[in-house]
Amino acid sequence: MSVTLDVQVPSQYPADKVFKVISDFDNLAPKVIPQFIKSIETVQGNGDVATIKNVTFGDAVPYKSAKYKVDAVDPNNYSYDYSVIEGDSLIGILDSIYHHVKIVPSSNGGSVYTQTVIYNCKGTEKPSKEFLKKEKEVYENNYKAIEAYAAAHPEVY
């Protein structure tokens, strides 16, 4: 059994710029949202498919760590897929959490940040509606914080 969460955040910035920022998430997140992510460390690979990374969460998160694997990287289509495969962020009831991040160009020259999160459950127990609502808010707010940081540093992005 699985549960799907869809996140969409409109952006005034074009898809290529947003994808560039999202591609630097490992470096940006600990600087911009340390209350949620203290660090992201590559333990195997070079960032491409099959790379394994460890995430240490900040104090605003009810769990401490996660290990994830990069499933797909497609800069031409502005997409990045990864799966959380270990850690207490699996909340004891999940086998894995699959993330599909895609930046969709808009007709107005901006884009839409989309993130589909699939929680793959071990059994019949699934994440609560309250849990999913909080998760969605965190994903939306973290994206907005990262985007605002990038907008304030145009020389880099």
Coordinates of N, CA, C and O in Angstrom, one line a residue:
M1 N 0.8 -1.2 0.0 CA 0.0 0.0 0.0 C 0.9 1.2 0.0 O 2.0 1.2 0.6
S2 N 0.4 2.3 -0.7 CA 1.2 3.6 -0.7 C 0.2 4.7 -0.6 O -1.0 4.6 -0.8
V3 N 0.8 5.9 -0.1 CA 0.0 7.1 0.0 C 0.8 8.2 -0.8 O 2.0 8.2 -0.7
T4 N 0.1 9.0 -1.6 CA 0.8 10.0 -2.4 C 0.4 11.4 -1.9 O -0.7 11.7 -1.6
L5 N 1.4 12.2 -1.9 CA 1.3 13.6 -1.6 C 1.8 14.4 -2.7 O 2.9 14.2 -3.2
D6 N 1.0 15.4 -3.2 CA 1.4 16.3 -4.3 C 1.6 17.7 -3.8 O 0.8 18.2 -3.1
V7 N 2.8 18.3 -4.1 CA 3.1 19.6 -3.8 C 3.3 20.4 -5.0 O 4.0 20.0 -6.0
Q8 N 2.8 21.6 -5.1 CA 3.0 22.5 -6.2 C 3.1 23.9 -5.7 O 2.3 24.4 -4.9
V9 N 4.2 24.6 -6.1 CA 4.5 26.0 -5.7 C 4.8 26.8 -7.0 O 5.9 26.5 -7.6
P10 N 4.0 27.7 -7.3 CA 4.3 28.6 -8.5 C 5.6 29.4 -8.2 O 5.8 29.9 -7.1
S11 N 6.3 29.7 -9.3 CA 7.5 30.5 -9.2 C 7.5 31.6 -10.3 O 7.1 31.2 -11.4
Q12 N 8.0 32.7 -10.0 CA 8.2 33.7 -11.1 C 9.4 33.5 -11.9 O 9.6 34.1 -12.9
Y13 N 10.3 32.6 -11.4 CA 11.5 32.3 -12.1 C 11.4 31.2 -13.1 O 10.7 30.2 -13.0
P14 N 12.2 31.3 -14.2 CA 12.1 30.2 -15.3 C 12.6 28.9 -14.8 O 13.4 28.8 -13.8
A15 N 12.2 27.8 -15.4 CA 12.5 26.5 -15.0 C 13.9 26.2 -14.9 O 14.4 25.5 -14.0
D16 N 14.7 26.7 -15.8 CA 16.2 26.3 -15.8 C 16.8 26.9 -14.6 O 17.7 26.3 -14.0
K17 N 16.5 28.2 -14.2 CA 17.0 28.8 -13.0 C 16.6 28.0 -11.7 O 17.4 27.8 -10.8
V18 N 15.3 27.7 -11.7 CA 14.8 27.0 -10.5 C 15.5 25.6 -10.4 O 15.9 25.2 -9.3
F19 N 15.7 24.9 -11.5 CA 16.4 23.6 -11.4 C 17.8 23.8 -11.0 O 18.3 22.9 -10.2
K20 N 18.5 24.8 -11.4 CA 19.9 25.1 -11.0 C 19.9 25.2 -9.5 O 20.8 24.7 -8.8
V21 N 19.0 26.0 -8.9 CA 18.9 26.2 -7.5 C 18.6 24.8 -6.8 O 19.3 24.5 -5.8
I22 N 17.6 24.1 -7.2 CA 17.3 22.8 -6.6 C 18.4 21.8 -6.7 O 18.7 21.1 -5.8
S23 N 19.2 21.9 -7.8 CA 20.4 21.1 -7.9 C 21.5 21.3 -6.9 O 22.3 20.5 -6.7
D24 N 21.4 22.5 -6.3 CA 22.4 22.9 -5.3 C 21.8 22.7 -3.9 O 22.3 23.3 -2.9
F25 N 20.7 22.0 -3.7 CA 20.0 21.8 -2.5 C 20.9 21.3 -1.4 O 20.8 21.8 -0.2
D26 N 21.8 20.4 -1.7 CA 22.7 19.8 -0.6 C 23.5 20.9 0.1 O 23.8 20.8 1.3
N27 N 23.9 21.9 -0.7 CA 24.7 23.0 -0.1 C 23.8 24.1 0.5 O 24.2 24.7 1.5
L28 N 22.7 24.4 -0.2 CA 21.8 25.5 0.3 C 21.1 25.1 1.6 O 20.9 26.0 2.4
A29 N 20.5 23.9 1.6 CA 19.6 23.6 2.7 C 20.2 23.8 4.1 O 19.6 24.5 4.9
P30 N 21.4 23.4 4.4 CA 21.9 23.6 5.7 C 22.2 25.1 6.0 O 22.1 25.5 7.2
K31 N 22.4 25.9 5.0 CA 22.6 27.3 5.2 C 21.2 28.1 5.4 O 21.1 28.9 6.2
V32 N 20.3 27.7 4.6 CA 19.0 28.4 4.5 C 17.9 27.9 5.5 O 17.2 28.7 6.0
I33 N 17.9 26.6 5.6 CA 16.9 26.0 6.5 C 17.5 25.0 7.5 O 17.1 23.8 7.6
P34 N 18.5 25.5 8.3 CA 19.2 24.6 9.2 C 18.2 24.0 10.3 O 18.6 22.9 10.9
Q35 N 17.1 24.6 10.6 CA 16.2 24.1 11.5 C 15.5 22.8 11.0 O 15.0 22.0 11.8
F36 N 15.6 22.6 9.7 CA 15.0 21.4 9.1 C 16.1 20.4 8.6 O 16.0 19.2 8.7
I37 N 17.2 21.0 8.0 CA 18.3 20.1 7.5 C 19.6 20.7 8.0 O 20.0 21.8 7.6
K38 N 20.3 19.9 8.9 CA 21.6 20.3 9.4 C 22.7 20.0 8.4 O 23.6 20.8 8.2
S39 N 22.6 18.8 7.7 CA 23.6 18.5 6.7 C 23.1 17.4 5.8 O 22.2 16.7 6.1
I40 N 23.8 17.4 4.6 CA 23.6 16.4 3.6 C 24.9 16.0 3.2 O 25.7 16.8 2.7
E41 N 25.2 14.7 3.3 CA 26.6 14.2 3.0 C 26.5 13.0 2.0 O 25.7 12.1 2.2
T42 N 27.3 13.1 1.0 CA 27.4 12.1 0.0 C 28.3 11.0 0.6 O 29.4 11.2 0.9
V43 N 27.7 9.8 0.7 CA 28.5 8.6 1.2 C 29.0 7.7 0.1 O 29.9 6.9 0.3
Q44 N 28.3 7.8 -1.1 CA 28.7 6.9 -2.2 C 28.3 7.6 -3.5 O 27.1 8.0 -3.6
G45 N 29.1 7.6 -4.4 CA 28.8 8.2 -5.7 C 29.1 9.6 -5.9 O 29.8 10.2 -5.1
N46 N 28.7 10.2 -7.1 CA 29.1 11.6 -7.4 C 27.9 12.5 -7.7 O 28.1 13.5 -8.3
G47 N 26.7 12.1 -7.2 CA 25.5 12.9 -7.4 C 24.6 12.4 -8.5 O 23.5 12.7 -8.6
D48 N 25.1 11.5 -9.3 CA 24.3 10.9 -10.4 C 23.5 9.7 -9.8 O 23.5 9.5 -8.6
V49 N 22.8 9.0 -10.7 CA 22.0 7.9 -10.4 C 22.8 6.9 -9.5 O 23.9 6.6 -9.8
A50 N 22.1 6.4 -8.5 CA 22.7 5.4 -7.5 C 23.5 6.0 -6.4 O 24.0 5.3 -5.5
T51 N 23.7 7.4 -6.4 CA 24.4 8.0 -5.4 C 23.6 7.9 -4.1 O 22.4 7.9 -4.1
I52 N 24.3 7.6 -3.0 CA 23.7 7.5 -1.7 C 24.1 8.7 -0.8 O 25.3 9.1 -0.8
K53 N 23.1 9.3 -0.1 CA 23.4 10.4 0.7 C 22.8 10.3 2.1 O 21.7 9.6 2.2
N54 N 23.4 10.8 3.1 CA 22.9 10.8 4.5 C 22.4 12.3 4.8 O 23.1 13.2 4.5
V55 N 21.2 12.4 5.3 CA 20.7 13.6 5.7 C 20.6 13.6 7.3 O 20.1 12.7 7.9
T56 N 21.1 14.7 7.9 CA 20.9 14.9 9.3 C 19.9 16.1 9.5 O 20.1 17.2 8.9
F57 N 18.8 15.8 10.1 CA 17.7 16.8 10.3 C 18.0 17.8 11.4 O 18.7 17.4 12.3
G58 N 17.4 18.9 11.3 CA 17.5 19.9 12.3 C 16.4 19.8 13.4 O 15.6 18.8 13.4
D59 N 16.5 20.7 14.4 CA 15.6 20.6 15.6 C 14.1 20.7 15.3 O 13.3 20.3 16.1
A60 N 13.7 21.3 14.2 CA 12.3 21.5 13.9 C 11.7 20.2 13.3 O 10.5 20.2 13.0
V61 N 12.5 19.2 13.1 CA 12.0 17.9 12.5 C 11.9 16.9 13.6 O 12.9 16.8 14.4
P62 N 10.8 16.1 13.7 CA 10.7 15.1 14.7 C 11.6 13.8 14.6 O 11.4 12.9 15.4
Y63 N 12.4 13.8 13.6 CA 13.3 12.6 13.4 C 14.7 13.2 13.2 O 14.9 14.3 13.0
K64 N 15.7 12.2 13.3 CA 17.1 12.7 13.3 C 17.8 12.5 11.9 O 18.6 13.3 11.5
S65 N 17.5 11.4 11.2 CA 18.3 11.1 10.0 C 17.5 10.3 8.9 O 16.5 9.7 9.2
A66 N 18.1 10.4 7.7 CA 17.6 9.6 6.6 C 18.8 9.3 5.7 O 19.7 10.0 5.6
K67 N 18.6 8.2 5.0 CA 19.6 7.8 4.0 C 18.8 7.7 2.7 O 17.7 7.1 2.7
Y68 N 19.2 8.4 1.6 CA 18.5 8.3 0.4 C 19.4 8.0 -0.8 O 20.6 8.2 -0.7
K69 N 18.7 7.5 -1.8 CA 19.4 7.1 -3.1 C 18.8 7.9 -4.2 O 17.6 8.1 -4.3
V70 N 19.7 8.4 -5.0 CA 19.3 9.1 -6.2 C 18.8 8.1 -7.3 O 19.6 7.2 -7.6
D71 N 17.6 8.3 -7.7 CA 17.0 7.4 -8.7 C 17.1 7.8 -10.1 O 17.2 7.0 -11.0
A72 N 17.0 9.1 -10.3 CA 17.1 9.7 -11.7 C 17.4 11.2 -11.6 O 17.0 11.9 -10.7
V73 N 18.2 11.6 -12.6 CA 18.5 13.1 -12.7 C 18.4 13.4 -14.2 O 19.0 12.8 -15.0
D74 N 17.5 14.3 -14.5 CA 17.2 14.7 -15.9 C 17.2 16.2 -16.1 O 16.1 16.8 -16.0
P75 N 18.4 16.8 -16.2 CA 18.4 18.3 -16.3 C 17.6 18.8 -17.5 O 17.1 19.9 -17.5
N76 N 17.5 18.1 -18.6 CA 16.8 18.5 -19.8 C 15.3 18.7 -19.6 O 14.7 19.5 -20.2
N77 N 14.8 17.8 -18.7 CA 13.4 17.9 -18.3 C 13.2 18.5 -16.9 O 12.1 18.4 -16.4
Y78 N 14.2 19.0 -16.3 CA 14.2 19.6 -15.0 C 13.6 18.7 -13.9 O 12.7 19.1 -13.2
S79 N 14.1 17.5 -13.9 CA 13.5 16.6 -12.9 C 14.6 15.8 -12.1 O 15.7 15.7 -12.6
Y80 N 14.3 15.4 -10.9 CA 15.2 14.8 -10.0 C 14.4 13.8 -9.1 O 13.4 14.3 -8.5
D81 N 14.7 12.6 -9.1 CA 14.0 11.6 -8.3 C 15.0 10.9 -7.3 O 16.1 10.6 -7.6
Y82 N 14.4 10.7 -6.1 CA 15.2 10.1 -5.1 C 14.3 9.3 -4.1 O 13.1 9.6 -4.0
S83 N 14.9 8.3 -3.4 CA 14.1 7.5 -2.5 C 14.8 7.5 -1.2 O 16.0 7.2 -1.1
V84 N 14.0 7.8 -0.1 CA 14.5 7.6 1.3 C 14.4 6.1 1.5 O 13.4 5.5 1.4
I85 N 15.6 5.5 1.9 CA 15.6 4.0 2.0 C 16.0 3.6 3.5 O 15.8 2.4 3.8
E86 N 16.4 4.5 4.3 CA 16.7 4.1 5.7 C 16.6 5.4 6.6 O 16.6 6.5 6.1
G87 N 16.5 5.1 7.9 CA 16.4 6.2 8.8 C 15.1 6.3 9.6 O 14.1 5.7 9.2
D88 N 15.1 7.1 10.7 CA 13.9 7.2 11.5 C 12.8 8.1 10.8 O 11.7 8.1 11.2
S89 N 13.2 8.7 9.7 CA 12.2 9.5 8.9 C 11.2 8.5 8.3 O 10.1 9.0 7.8
L90 N 11.5 7.2 8.3 CA 10.5 6.3 7.7 C 9.4 5.9 8.8 O 8.5 5.1 8.5
I91 N 9.5 6.6 9.9 CA 8.5 6.6 11.0 C 8.0 5.2 11.4 O 6.9 5.1 12.0
G92 N 8.8 4.2 11.2 CA 8.5 2.8 11.6 C 7.4 2.1 10.8 O 7.2 0.9 11.0
I93 N 6.7 2.8 9.9 CA 5.7 2.2 9.2 C 5.9 2.1 7.7 O 5.1 1.6 6.9
L94 N 7.0 2.7 7.2 CA 7.3 2.9 5.8 C 8.5 2.0 5.4 O 9.5 1.9 6.1
D95 N 8.4 1.5 4.2 CA 9.6 0.8 3.6 C 10.5 1.8 2.9 O 11.7 1.7 3.0
S96 N 9.9 2.8 2.3 CA 10.6 3.8 1.6 C 9.7 5.0 1.3 O 8.5 4.9 1.4
I97 N 10.3 6.1 0.9 CA 9.6 7.3 0.5 C 10.2 7.8 -0.8 O 11.4 8.1 -0.8
Y98 N 9.4 7.7 -1.9 CA 9.9 8.1 -3.2 C 9.5 9.5 -3.5 O 8.4 10.0 -3.2
H99 N 10.5 10.3 -4.0 CA 10.3 11.7 -4.3 C 10.5 12.0 -5.8 O 11.6 11.6 -6.3
H100 N 9.6 12.6 -6.5 CA 9.8 13.0 -7.9 C 9.6 14.5 -7.9 O 8.5 15.0 -7.6
V101 N 10.7 15.2 -8.1 CA 10.7 16.7 -8.2 C 10.9 17.0 -9.6 O 11.7 16.5 -10.4
K102 N 10.0 17.9 -10.1 CA 10.0 18.4 -11.5 C 9.6 19.9 -11.5 O 8.7 20.3 -10.8
I103 N 10.4 20.6 -12.3 CA 10.1 22.0 -12.5 C 9.4 22.1 -13.8 O 10.0 21.8 -14.8
V104 N 8.2 22.6 -13.8 CA 7.4 22.7 -15.0 C 7.4 24.1 -15.5 O 6.9 25.0 -14.8
P105 N 7.9 24.4 -16.8 CA 7.8 25.8 -17.3 C 6.4 26.3 -17.4 O 5.5 25.5 -17.7
S106 N 6.1 27.6 -17.1 CA 4.8 28.2 -17.2 C 4.8 29.1 -18.5 O 5.8 29.6 -18.9
S107 N 3.6 29.3 -19.0 CA 3.5 30.2 -20.2 C 3.8 31.6 -19.9 O 4.1 32.4 -20.8
N108 N 3.9 32.0 -18.6 CA 4.2 33.4 -18.3 C 5.7 33.6 -18.1 O 6.1 34.7 -17.7
G109 N 6.5 32.6 -18.4 CA 8.0 32.8 -18.3 C 8.5 32.3 -16.9 O 9.7 32.1 -16.8
G110 N 7.6 32.0 -16.0 CA 8.0 31.4 -14.7 C 7.9 29.9 -14.8 O 8.1 29.3 -15.8
S111 N 7.6 29.3 -13.7 CA 7.6 27.8 -13.6 C 6.8 27.4 -12.4 O 6.3 28.2 -11.6
V112 N 6.6 26.1 -12.3 CA 5.9 25.5 -11.1 C 6.8 24.4 -10.5 O 7.2 23.5 -11.3
Y113 N 7.2 24.6 -9.3 CA 7.9 23.5 -8.6 C 6.9 22.5 -8.2 O 5.9 22.8 -7.5
T114 N 7.1 21.2 -8.7 CA 6.2 20.2 -8.3 C 7.0 19.1 -7.6 O 8.2 18.8 -8.0
Q115 N 6.4 18.5 -6.6 CA 7.0 17.4 -5.9 C 6.0 16.3 -5.6 O 5.0 16.7 -4.9
T116 N 6.1 15.2 -6.1 CA 5.2 14.0 -5.8 C 6.0 13.1 -4.8 O 7.1 12.7 -5.1
V117 N 5.3 12.9 -3.7 CA 6.0 12.1 -2.7 C 5.1 10.8 -2.5 O 3.9 11.0 -2.2
I118 N 5.7 9.7 -2.6 CA 5.0 8.4 -2.5 C 5.5 7.7 -1.2 O 6.7 7.3 -1.2
Y119 N 4.7 7.6 -0.2 CA 5.0 6.9 1.0 C 4.7 5.4 0.8 O 3.5 5.1 0.8
N120 N 5.7 4.5 0.7 CA 5.5 3.1 0.5 C 5.4 2.4 1.9 O 6.4 2.3 2.6
C121 N 4.2 2.0 2.2 CA 3.9 1.4 3.6 C 4.4 0.0 3.7 O 4.2 -0.8 2.7
K122 N 4.8 -0.4 4.9 CA 5.2 -1.8 5.1 C 4.0 -2.7 5.2 O 4.0 -3.8 4.8
G123 N 2.9 -2.2 5.8 CA 1.7 -3.0 6.0 C 0.5 -2.1 5.7 O 0.5 -1.3 4.8
T124 N -0.5 -2.3 6.6 CA -1.8 -1.5 6.3 C -1.8 -0.1 7.0 O -2.6 0.7 6.6
E125 N -0.9 0.1 8.0 CA -0.8 1.4 8.6 C -0.2 2.4 7.7 O 0.8 2.1 7.0
K126 N -0.8 3.6 7.6 CA -0.3 4.6 6.7 C -0.2 5.9 7.5 O -0.8 6.1 8.6
P127 N 0.6 6.9 6.9 CA 0.8 8.2 7.6 C -0.6 8.9 7.8 O -1.5 8.8 6.9
S128 N -0.8 9.6 8.9 CA -2.1 10.2 9.2 C -2.2 11.5 8.3 O -1.3 12.0 7.7
K129 N -3.5 11.9 8.2 CA -3.8 13.1 7.4 C -3.0 14.3 8.0 O -2.5 15.2 7.3
E130 N -2.9 14.4 9.3 CA -2.2 15.5 10.0 C -0.7 15.4 9.6 O -0.1 16.5 9.3
F131 N -0.1 14.3 9.6 CA 1.3 14.1 9.3 C 1.5 14.6 7.8 O 2.4 15.3 7.6
L132 N 0.6 14.1 6.9 CA 0.7 14.5 5.5 C 0.6 16.0 5.3 O 1.3 16.7 4.5
K133 N -0.3 16.6 6.0 CA -0.5 18.1 6.0 C 0.7 18.8 6.4 O 1.2 19.8 5.7
K134 N 1.3 18.4 7.5 CA 2.6 19.0 8.0 C 3.7 18.8 7.0 O 4.5 19.7 6.7
E135 N 3.8 17.6 6.4 CA 4.8 17.3 5.5 C 4.7 18.3 4.3 O 5.7 18.9 3.8
K136 N 3.5 18.4 3.8 CA 3.2 19.3 2.6 C 3.7 20.7 2.9 O 4.3 21.4 2.1
E137 N 3.3 21.2 4.1 CA 3.7 22.6 4.5 C 5.2 22.7 4.6 O 5.7 23.8 4.1
V138 N 5.9 21.7 5.1 CA 7.3 21.8 5.2 C 8.0 21.8 3.8 O 8.8 22.7 3.5
Y139 N 7.5 21.0 2.9 CA 8.0 21.0 1.5 C 7.8 22.3 0.9 O 8.7 22.9 0.2
E140 N 6.6 22.9 1.0 CA 6.3 24.2 0.4 C 7.1 25.3 1.0 O 7.7 26.1 0.2
N141 N 7.2 25.3 2.3 CA 7.9 26.4 2.9 C 9.4 26.3 2.7 O 10.1 27.3 2.5
N142 N 10.0 25.1 2.7 CA 11.4 24.9 2.4 C 11.7 25.4 1.0 O 12.7 26.0 0.8
Y143 N 10.9 25.0 0.0 CA 11.1 25.5 -1.3 C 11.1 27.0 -1.4 O 12.0 27.6 -2.0
K144 N 10.1 27.6 -0.8 CA 10.0 29.1 -0.8 C 11.2 29.7 -0.2 O 11.7 30.8 -0.7
A145 N 11.8 29.2 0.9 CA 12.9 29.7 1.6 C 14.2 29.6 0.7 O 15.0 30.5 0.6
I146 N 14.3 28.4 0.0 CA 15.5 28.2 -0.9 C 15.4 29.2 -2.1 O 16.4 29.8 -2.5
E147 N 14.2 29.3 -2.6 CA 14.0 30.2 -3.7 C 14.3 31.7 -3.3 O 15.0 32.4 -4.1
A148 N 13.8 32.1 -2.2 CA 14.1 33.5 -1.7 C 15.6 33.7 -1.5 O 16.1 34.8 -1.9
Y149 N 16.3 32.7 -1.0 CA 17.7 32.8 -0.8 C 18.4 33.0 -2.2 O 19.3 33.8 -2.4
A150 N 18.0 32.2 -3.1 CA 18.6 32.2 -4.5 C 18.3 33.6 -5.1 O 19.2 34.2 -5.8
A151 N 17.1 34.1 -4.9 CA 16.7 35.4 -5.5 C 17.6 36.5 -4.9 O 17.9 37.5 -5.6
A152 N 17.9 36.4 -3.7 CA 18.8 37.4 -3.0 C 20.2 37.2 -3.4 O 21.1 38.1 -3.0
H153 N 20.6 36.2 -4.1 CA 22.0 36.0 -4.5 C 22.0 35.7 -6.0 O 22.5 34.6 -6.5
P154 N 21.6 36.7 -6.8 CA 21.5 36.4 -8.3 C 22.9 36.2 -8.9 O 23.0 35.6 -10.0
E155 N 23.9 36.7 -8.2 CA 25.3 36.5 -8.8 C 25.7 35.0 -8.8 O 26.5 34.6 -9.6
V156 N 25.0 34.2 -8.0 CA 25.3 32.8 -7.9 C 24.3 32.0 -8.8 O 24.7 31.0 -9.4
Y157 N 23.1 32.4 -8.8 CA 22.0 31.7 -9.5 C 21.4 32.5 -10.6 O 20.7 32.1 -11.4

